[in-house]
């Protein structure tokens, strides 16, 4: 019976690989990887020669039995394209199945965009919520942001390899522009950059430039409620409703920011909506 090893690999700087990771990759009977080309280049660099099998979002179901069969014969290493497996990458189902069938599962820690970005962000690290990749569709993205708007812990997001400008605009609307944030780009790579400021400042910055690369966005948690006056609550509700938000979503966001109870804010939102309909 073999062991399933979850092996972290470099984000970009090959010096970040660990001696333990190299040993496991050298000894594994099979390496399951999100991208065989990227992993193949990594193995070639370190003069490692092991069989590879692709394991990614669209073939993870069909690959499951093959990998479990390989585990019955020897050790298997699971790697992602870069960084730590399973952090916004496929693999949960494989790990769950391996555990259920009695195979040992061992993490080989190492590089992680989450672990690199959060400590360097300058934001609180005692409590954080890892949200992962936001949806690409604007409506779905805003819905996720609204769900975490009242969270007091530091928030960490991954952004695909394109400019974060659209996401930052939505963050200003859903989280508020005055929150502190760090925009971490191309971590550990040649063009690594960490921009620190506010969400609104980041939005302005990335409207003016188009750097590419992998982004990790670290955002400060929600500010303590300030118990707004009713006029301020009504003004904010009116703004959200005019922007097309549903009464429920508008009430949830304003309640989280204002210190008012959700029921009271929802009642005000209904009244505003009804008044608009009568105009």
mmCIF file of C-alpha atoms in Angstrom:
data_model
loop_
_atom_site.group_PDB
_atom_site.id
_atom_site.type_symbol
_atom_site.label_atom_id
_atom_site.label_comp_id
_atom_site.label_asym_id
_atom_site.label_seq_id
_atom_site.Cartn_x
_atom_site.Cartn_y
_atom_site.Cartn_z
ATOM 1 C CA UNK A 1 0.000 0.000 0.000
ATOM 2 C CA UNK A 2 1.330 3.409 -0.989
ATOM 3 C CA UNK A 3 1.003 6.900 0.440
ATOM 4 C CA UNK A 4 -0.598 9.902 -1.264
ATOM 5 C CA UNK A 5 1.787 12.840 -0.901
ATOM 6 C CA UNK A 6 0.524 16.404 -1.438
ATOM 7 C CA UNK A 7 3.667 18.146 -2.638
ATOM 8 C CA UNK A 8 4.056 21.930 -2.789
ATOM 9 C CA UNK A 9 6.145 23.155 -5.727
ATOM 10 C CA UNK A 10 7.638 26.598 -6.515
ATOM 11 C CA UNK A 11 5.393 29.469 -7.574
ATOM 12 C CA UNK A 12 8.172 30.732 -9.817
ATOM 13 C CA UNK A 13 11.524 30.754 -8.055
ATOM 14 C CA UNK A 14 12.937 27.236 -8.275
ATOM 15 C CA UNK A 15 15.119 27.860 -5.216
ATOM 16 C CA UNK A 16 11.951 27.591 -3.111
ATOM 17 C CA UNK A 17 11.566 23.841 -3.593
ATOM 18 C CA UNK A 18 12.367 21.832 -0.468
ATOM 19 C CA UNK A 19 14.754 18.922 -0.109
ATOM 20 C CA UNK A 20 11.880 16.800 1.138
ATOM 21 C CA UNK A 21 9.763 17.645 -1.923
ATOM 22 C CA UNK A 22 12.624 16.623 -4.219
ATOM 23 C CA UNK A 23 13.016 13.312 -2.414
ATOM 24 C CA UNK A 24 9.294 12.502 -2.616
ATOM 25 C CA UNK A 25 9.153 13.404 -6.312
ATOM 26 C CA UNK A 26 12.229 11.269 -6.951
ATOM 27 C CA UNK A 27 10.791 8.232 -5.146
ATOM 28 C CA UNK A 28 7.099 8.382 -6.158
ATOM 29 C CA UNK A 29 5.892 5.676 -8.523
ATOM 30 C CA UNK A 30 3.524 8.199 -10.156
ATOM 31 C CA UNK A 31 3.090 11.976 -10.125
ATOM 32 C CA UNK A 32 -0.424 13.337 -10.664
ATOM 33 C CA UNK A 33 -0.310 16.939 -11.817
ATOM 34 C CA UNK A 34 -2.609 19.719 -12.909
ATOM 35 C CA UNK A 35 -0.304 20.551 -15.839
ATOM 36 C CA UNK A 36 2.058 17.874 -17.191
ATOM 37 C CA UNK A 37 4.047 20.417 -19.226
ATOM 38 C CA UNK A 38 4.855 22.663 -16.262
ATOM 39 C CA UNK A 39 5.634 19.737 -13.970
ATOM 40 C CA UNK A 40 7.677 18.077 -16.712
ATOM 41 C CA UNK A 41 9.876 21.175 -16.954
ATOM 42 C CA UNK A 42 10.296 21.203 -13.173
ATOM 43 C CA UNK A 43 11.350 17.554 -13.112
ATOM 44 C CA UNK A 44 13.749 18.090 -16.012
ATOM 45 C CA UNK A 45 15.408 21.006 -14.224
ATOM 46 C CA UNK A 46 16.141 18.796 -11.199
ATOM 47 C CA UNK A 47 17.020 15.764 -13.331
ATOM 48 C CA UNK A 48 14.060 13.729 -12.067
ATOM 49 C CA UNK A 49 12.480 11.104 -14.286
ATOM 50 C CA UNK A 50 9.104 9.859 -13.057
ATOM 51 C CA UNK A 51 5.857 9.002 -14.896
ATOM 52 C CA UNK A 52 3.251 11.769 -15.006
ATOM 53 C CA UNK A 53 -0.530 11.647 -15.268
ATOM 54 C CA UNK A 54 -2.726 14.705 -15.765
ATOM 55 C CA UNK A 55 -5.254 15.462 -13.040
ATOM 56 C CA UNK A 56 -7.270 18.652 -13.428
ATOM 57 C CA UNK A 57 -10.796 19.988 -13.070
ATOM 58 C CA UNK A 58 -12.227 18.468 -16.257
ATOM 59 C CA UNK A 59 -10.771 14.956 -15.957
ATOM 60 C CA UNK A 60 -10.575 14.462 -12.192
ATOM 61 C CA UNK A 61 -13.514 12.024 -12.145
ATOM 62 C CA UNK A 62 -12.133 9.735 -14.868
ATOM 63 C CA UNK A 63 -8.596 9.864 -13.421
ATOM 64 C CA UNK A 64 -9.653 8.959 -9.886
ATOM 65 C CA UNK A 65 -9.699 5.165 -10.268
ATOM 66 C CA UNK A 66 -6.357 5.126 -12.099
ATOM 67 C CA UNK A 67 -4.639 7.067 -9.335
ATOM 68 C CA UNK A 68 -6.212 4.954 -6.593
ATOM 69 C CA UNK A 69 -5.038 1.824 -8.418
ATOM 70 C CA UNK A 70 -1.516 3.263 -8.536
ATOM 71 C CA UNK A 71 -1.702 3.923 -4.797
ATOM 72 C CA UNK A 72 -2.395 0.256 -4.209
ATOM 73 C CA UNK A 73 1.001 -0.474 -5.793
ATOM 74 C CA UNK A 74 3.145 2.389 -4.509
ATOM 75 C CA UNK A 75 3.466 6.044 -3.528
ATOM 76 C CA UNK A 76 1.759 8.791 -5.556
ATOM 77 C CA UNK A 77 2.650 12.499 -5.449
ATOM 78 C CA UNK A 78 -0.055 15.077 -6.207
ATOM 79 C CA UNK A 79 1.162 18.493 -7.357
ATOM 80 C CA UNK A 80 -0.578 21.564 -8.739
ATOM 81 C CA UNK A 81 0.708 23.734 -11.571
ATOM 82 C CA UNK A 82 2.482 25.815 -8.922
ATOM 83 C CA UNK A 83 2.250 26.235 -5.170
ATOM 84 C CA UNK A 84 0.384 24.046 -2.704
ATOM 85 C CA UNK A 85 -2.121 21.481 -4.025
ATOM 86 C CA UNK A 86 -5.846 21.850 -3.243
ATOM 87 C CA UNK A 87 -5.686 25.595 -2.467
ATOM 88 C CA UNK A 88 -8.141 26.662 -5.186
ATOM 89 C CA UNK A 89 -6.937 23.668 -7.220
ATOM 90 C CA UNK A 90 -8.497 20.226 -7.807
ATOM 91 C CA UNK A 91 -7.662 17.378 -5.452
ATOM 92 C CA UNK A 92 -10.217 17.306 -2.655
ATOM 93 C CA UNK A 93 -12.104 14.376 -4.159
ATOM 94 C CA UNK A 94 -8.898 12.375 -4.576
ATOM 95 C CA UNK A 95 -7.790 13.028 -0.999
ATOM 96 C CA UNK A 96 -11.243 12.121 0.322
ATOM 97 C CA UNK A 97 -11.310 8.883 -1.685
ATOM 98 C CA UNK A 98 -7.782 7.948 -0.572
ATOM 99 C CA UNK A 99 -8.703 8.470 3.074
ATOM 100 C CA UNK A 100 -11.897 6.428 2.712
ATOM 101 C CA UNK A 101 -9.919 3.540 1.195
ATOM 102 C CA UNK A 102 -7.375 3.598 3.996
ATOM 103 C CA UNK A 103 -4.388 5.111 2.188
ATOM 104 C CA UNK A 104 -2.129 7.428 4.241
ATOM 105 C CA UNK A 105 -2.255 11.072 3.086
ATOM 106 C CA UNK A 106 0.752 13.273 3.896
ATOM 107 C CA UNK A 107 1.321 16.973 3.146
ATOM 108 C CA UNK A 108 4.776 18.075 2.028
ATOM 109 C CA UNK A 109 4.596 21.806 2.851
ATOM 110 C CA UNK A 110 6.277 24.508 0.840
ATOM 111 C CA UNK A 111 5.489 27.436 -1.477
ATOM 112 C CA UNK A 112 2.001 28.941 -1.423
ATOM 113 C CA UNK A 113 0.669 32.221 -2.815
ATOM 114 C CA UNK A 114 -1.564 32.475 0.244
ATOM 115 C CA UNK A 115 1.366 31.959 2.599
ATOM 116 C CA UNK A 116 3.570 34.400 0.688
ATOM 117 C CA UNK A 117 1.022 37.206 0.321
ATOM 118 C CA UNK A 118 -0.665 37.319 3.722
ATOM 119 C CA UNK A 119 2.425 37.857 5.926
ATOM 120 C CA UNK A 120 3.813 40.543 3.586
ATOM 121 C CA UNK A 121 0.504 42.400 3.193
ATOM 122 C CA UNK A 122 0.820 44.475 6.350
ATOM 123 C CA UNK A 123 -2.708 43.427 7.363
ATOM 124 C CA UNK A 124 -3.768 41.396 10.442
ATOM 125 C CA UNK A 125 -2.869 37.717 10.156
ATOM 126 C CA UNK A 126 -4.406 36.363 13.373
ATOM 127 C CA UNK A 127 -7.726 35.670 11.620
ATOM 128 C CA UNK A 128 -8.277 35.455 7.869
ATOM 129 C CA UNK A 129 -10.768 34.048 5.380
ATOM 130 C CA UNK A 130 -9.383 32.508 2.200
ATOM 131 C CA UNK A 131 -12.011 33.083 -0.503
ATOM 132 C CA UNK A 132 -9.942 31.790 -3.425
ATOM 133 C CA UNK A 133 -10.772 32.678 -7.029
ATOM 134 C CA UNK A 134 -13.702 35.029 -7.576
ATOM 135 C CA UNK A 135 -16.168 34.240 -10.392
ATOM 136 C CA UNK A 136 -15.436 35.852 -13.743
ATOM 137 C CA UNK A 137 -19.028 36.969 -14.351
ATOM 138 C CA UNK A 138 -19.619 40.353 -12.729
ATOM 139 C CA UNK A 139 -22.948 39.418 -11.153
ATOM 140 C CA UNK A 140 -21.593 36.234 -9.593
ATOM 141 C CA UNK A 141 -18.462 38.045 -8.445
ATOM 142 C CA UNK A 142 -20.446 40.775 -6.723
ATOM 143 C CA UNK A 143 -22.635 38.182 -5.027
ATOM 144 C CA UNK A 144 -19.596 36.507 -3.461
ATOM 145 C CA UNK A 145 -18.182 39.862 -2.364
ATOM 146 C CA UNK A 146 -21.502 40.777 -0.765
ATOM 147 C CA UNK A 147 -21.495 37.495 1.155
ATOM 148 C CA UNK A 148 -18.154 38.326 2.809
ATOM 149 C CA UNK A 149 -18.658 42.097 3.167
ATOM 150 C CA UNK A 150 -19.425 41.937 6.897
ATOM 151 C CA UNK A 151 -16.558 39.532 7.698
ATOM 152 C CA UNK A 152 -14.198 41.118 10.241
ATOM 153 C CA UNK A 153 -11.256 38.827 9.417
ATOM 154 C CA UNK A 154 -8.708 39.683 6.715
ATOM 155 C CA UNK A 155 -9.870 38.453 3.290
ATOM 156 C CA UNK A 156 -7.619 36.747 0.729
ATOM 157 C CA UNK A 157 -8.581 36.333 -2.927
ATOM 158 C CA UNK A 158 -6.864 34.828 -5.952
ATOM 159 C CA UNK A 159 -7.201 36.558 -9.320
ATOM 160 C CA UNK A 160 -6.506 34.842 -12.642
ATOM 161 C CA UNK A 161 -3.763 35.996 -14.997
ATOM 162 C CA UNK A 162 -5.256 39.277 -16.127
ATOM 163 C CA UNK A 163 -5.668 42.810 -14.767
ATOM 164 C CA UNK A 164 -7.686 43.022 -11.515
ATOM 165 C CA UNK A 165 -9.302 46.333 -12.528
ATOM 166 C CA UNK A 166 -12.875 44.993 -12.859
ATOM 167 C CA UNK A 167 -12.623 43.090 -9.580
ATOM 168 C CA UNK A 168 -11.349 46.185 -7.776
ATOM 169 C CA UNK A 169 -14.296 48.237 -9.048
ATOM 170 C CA UNK A 170 -16.665 45.627 -7.615
ATOM 171 C CA UNK A 171 -14.723 45.585 -4.346
ATOM 172 C CA UNK A 172 -15.157 49.345 -3.992
ATOM 173 C CA UNK A 173 -18.918 48.965 -4.440
ATOM 174 C CA UNK A 174 -19.379 45.864 -2.272
ATOM 175 C CA UNK A 175 -16.716 46.214 0.432
ATOM 176 C CA UNK A 176 -16.138 49.961 0.529
ATOM 177 C CA UNK A 177 -13.231 51.898 -0.924
ATOM 178 C CA UNK A 178 -11.606 52.894 2.367
ATOM 179 C CA UNK A 179 -10.485 49.419 3.434
ATOM 180 C CA UNK A 180 -6.759 48.693 3.465
ATOM 181 C CA UNK A 181 -5.514 46.179 0.928
ATOM 182 C CA UNK A 182 -2.411 44.719 -0.673
ATOM 183 C CA UNK A 183 -2.260 43.747 -4.347
ATOM 184 C CA UNK A 184 0.397 41.046 -4.695
ATOM 185 C CA UNK A 185 1.540 40.266 -8.236
ATOM 186 C CA UNK A 186 3.865 37.586 -9.613
ATOM 187 C CA UNK A 187 4.978 36.447 -6.158
ATOM 188 C CA UNK A 188 8.531 34.997 -6.028
ATOM 189 C CA UNK A 189 8.999 35.732 -9.746
ATOM 190 C CA UNK A 190 11.192 38.234 -11.586
ATOM 191 C CA UNK A 191 8.527 40.960 -11.676
ATOM 192 C CA UNK A 192 7.194 40.461 -8.138
ATOM 193 C CA UNK A 193 5.294 43.479 -6.846
ATOM 194 C CA UNK A 194 3.299 44.232 -3.699
ATOM 195 C CA UNK A 195 1.181 47.381 -3.878
ATOM 196 C CA UNK A 196 -0.283 48.594 -0.558
ATOM 197 C CA UNK A 197 -3.005 51.166 0.025
ATOM 198 C CA UNK A 198 -6.810 51.245 0.007
ATOM 199 C CA UNK A 199 -9.269 49.437 -2.245
ATOM 200 C CA UNK A 200 -10.212 52.754 -3.869
ATOM 201 C CA UNK A 201 -6.548 53.591 -4.393
ATOM 202 C CA UNK A 202 -5.898 50.198 -5.942
ATOM 203 C CA UNK A 203 -8.883 50.667 -8.240
ATOM 204 C CA UNK A 204 -7.472 53.961 -9.500
ATOM 205 C CA UNK A 205 -3.978 52.489 -9.848
ATOM 206 C CA UNK A 206 -5.060 49.539 -11.976
ATOM 207 C CA UNK A 207 -7.336 51.597 -14.185
ATOM 208 C CA UNK A 208 -4.182 53.342 -15.399
ATOM 209 C CA UNK A 209 -1.954 50.320 -15.982
ATOM 210 C CA UNK A 210 -2.257 46.862 -17.449
ATOM 211 C CA UNK A 211 0.293 44.574 -15.795
ATOM 212 C CA UNK A 212 -0.318 40.899 -16.350
ATOM 213 C CA UNK A 213 0.401 38.000 -14.068
ATOM 214 C CA UNK A 214 -1.019 36.035 -11.163
ATOM 215 C CA UNK A 215 -2.541 38.233 -8.454
ATOM 216 C CA UNK A 216 -3.283 37.614 -4.788
ATOM 217 C CA UNK A 217 -5.505 40.299 -3.248
ATOM 218 C CA UNK A 218 -5.416 40.753 0.532
ATOM 219 C CA UNK A 219 -8.169 42.962 1.987
ATOM 220 C CA UNK A 220 -8.719 44.249 5.511
ATOM 221 C CA UNK A 221 -11.783 42.999 7.373
ATOM 222 C CA UNK A 222 -14.986 44.966 7.853
ATOM 223 C CA UNK A 223 -14.765 48.007 10.097
ATOM 224 C CA UNK A 224 -16.699 47.885 13.382
ATOM 225 C CA UNK A 225 -20.284 49.144 12.894
ATOM 226 C CA UNK A 226 -20.605 52.881 13.425
ATOM 227 C CA UNK A 227 -24.367 53.050 14.088
ATOM 228 C CA UNK A 228 -25.277 55.376 11.253
ATOM 229 C CA UNK A 229 -28.046 57.930 11.444
ATOM 230 C CA UNK A 230 -31.258 56.944 9.628
ATOM 231 C CA UNK A 231 -30.649 59.481 6.860
ATOM 232 C CA UNK A 232 -27.280 57.878 6.090
ATOM 233 C CA UNK A 233 -28.824 54.402 6.048
ATOM 234 C CA UNK A 234 -31.558 55.569 3.663
ATOM 235 C CA UNK A 235 -29.042 57.287 1.379
ATOM 236 C CA UNK A 236 -26.884 54.169 1.136
ATOM 237 C CA UNK A 237 -29.907 51.929 0.511
ATOM 238 C CA UNK A 238 -31.077 54.279 -2.235
ATOM 239 C CA UNK A 239 -27.646 54.097 -3.874
ATOM 240 C CA UNK A 240 -27.566 50.289 -3.856
ATOM 241 C CA UNK A 241 -31.142 49.948 -5.125
ATOM 242 C CA UNK A 242 -30.513 52.500 -7.888
ATOM 243 C CA UNK A 243 -27.487 50.418 -8.924
ATOM 244 C CA UNK A 244 -29.776 47.434 -9.468
ATOM 245 C CA UNK A 245 -29.233 45.522 -6.226
ATOM 246 C CA UNK A 246 -32.164 43.548 -4.838
ATOM 247 C CA UNK A 247 -33.771 44.731 -1.596
ATOM 248 C CA UNK A 248 -32.347 41.708 0.203
ATOM 249 C CA UNK A 249 -28.771 42.280 -0.996
ATOM 250 C CA UNK A 250 -28.911 46.026 -0.369
ATOM 251 C CA UNK A 251 -30.228 45.490 3.154
ATOM 252 C CA UNK A 252 -27.570 42.893 3.966
ATOM 253 C CA UNK A 253 -24.717 45.142 2.873
ATOM 254 C CA UNK A 254 -25.985 48.257 4.624
ATOM 255 C CA UNK A 255 -26.756 46.341 7.825
ATOM 256 C CA UNK A 256 -23.185 45.052 7.924
ATOM 257 C CA UNK A 257 -21.760 48.554 7.518
ATOM 258 C CA UNK A 258 -24.179 50.629 9.583
ATOM 259 C CA UNK A 259 -24.634 48.795 12.878
ATOM 260 C CA UNK A 260 -28.387 48.566 12.268
ATOM 261 C CA UNK A 261 -30.322 45.306 12.557
ATOM 262 C CA UNK A 262 -31.022 43.488 9.280
ATOM 263 C CA UNK A 263 -34.780 43.510 9.822
ATOM 264 C CA UNK A 264 -34.908 47.290 10.364
ATOM 265 C CA UNK A 265 -32.733 47.937 7.311
ATOM 266 C CA UNK A 266 -34.836 45.581 5.197
ATOM 267 C CA UNK A 267 -38.006 47.440 6.220
ATOM 268 C CA UNK A 268 -36.442 50.756 5.186
ATOM 269 C CA UNK A 269 -35.327 49.225 1.886
ATOM 270 C CA UNK A 270 -38.880 48.057 1.166
ATOM 271 C CA UNK A 271 -40.206 51.547 1.867
ATOM 272 C CA UNK A 272 -37.629 53.121 -0.457
ATOM 273 C CA UNK A 273 -38.438 50.631 -3.220
ATOM 274 C CA UNK A 274 -42.172 51.258 -2.870
ATOM 275 C CA UNK A 275 -41.651 55.025 -2.932
ATOM 276 C CA UNK A 276 -39.580 54.729 -6.110
ATOM 277 C CA UNK A 277 -42.312 52.646 -7.738
ATOM 278 C CA UNK A 278 -44.910 55.330 -7.012
ATOM 279 C CA UNK A 279 -42.846 58.090 -8.613
#
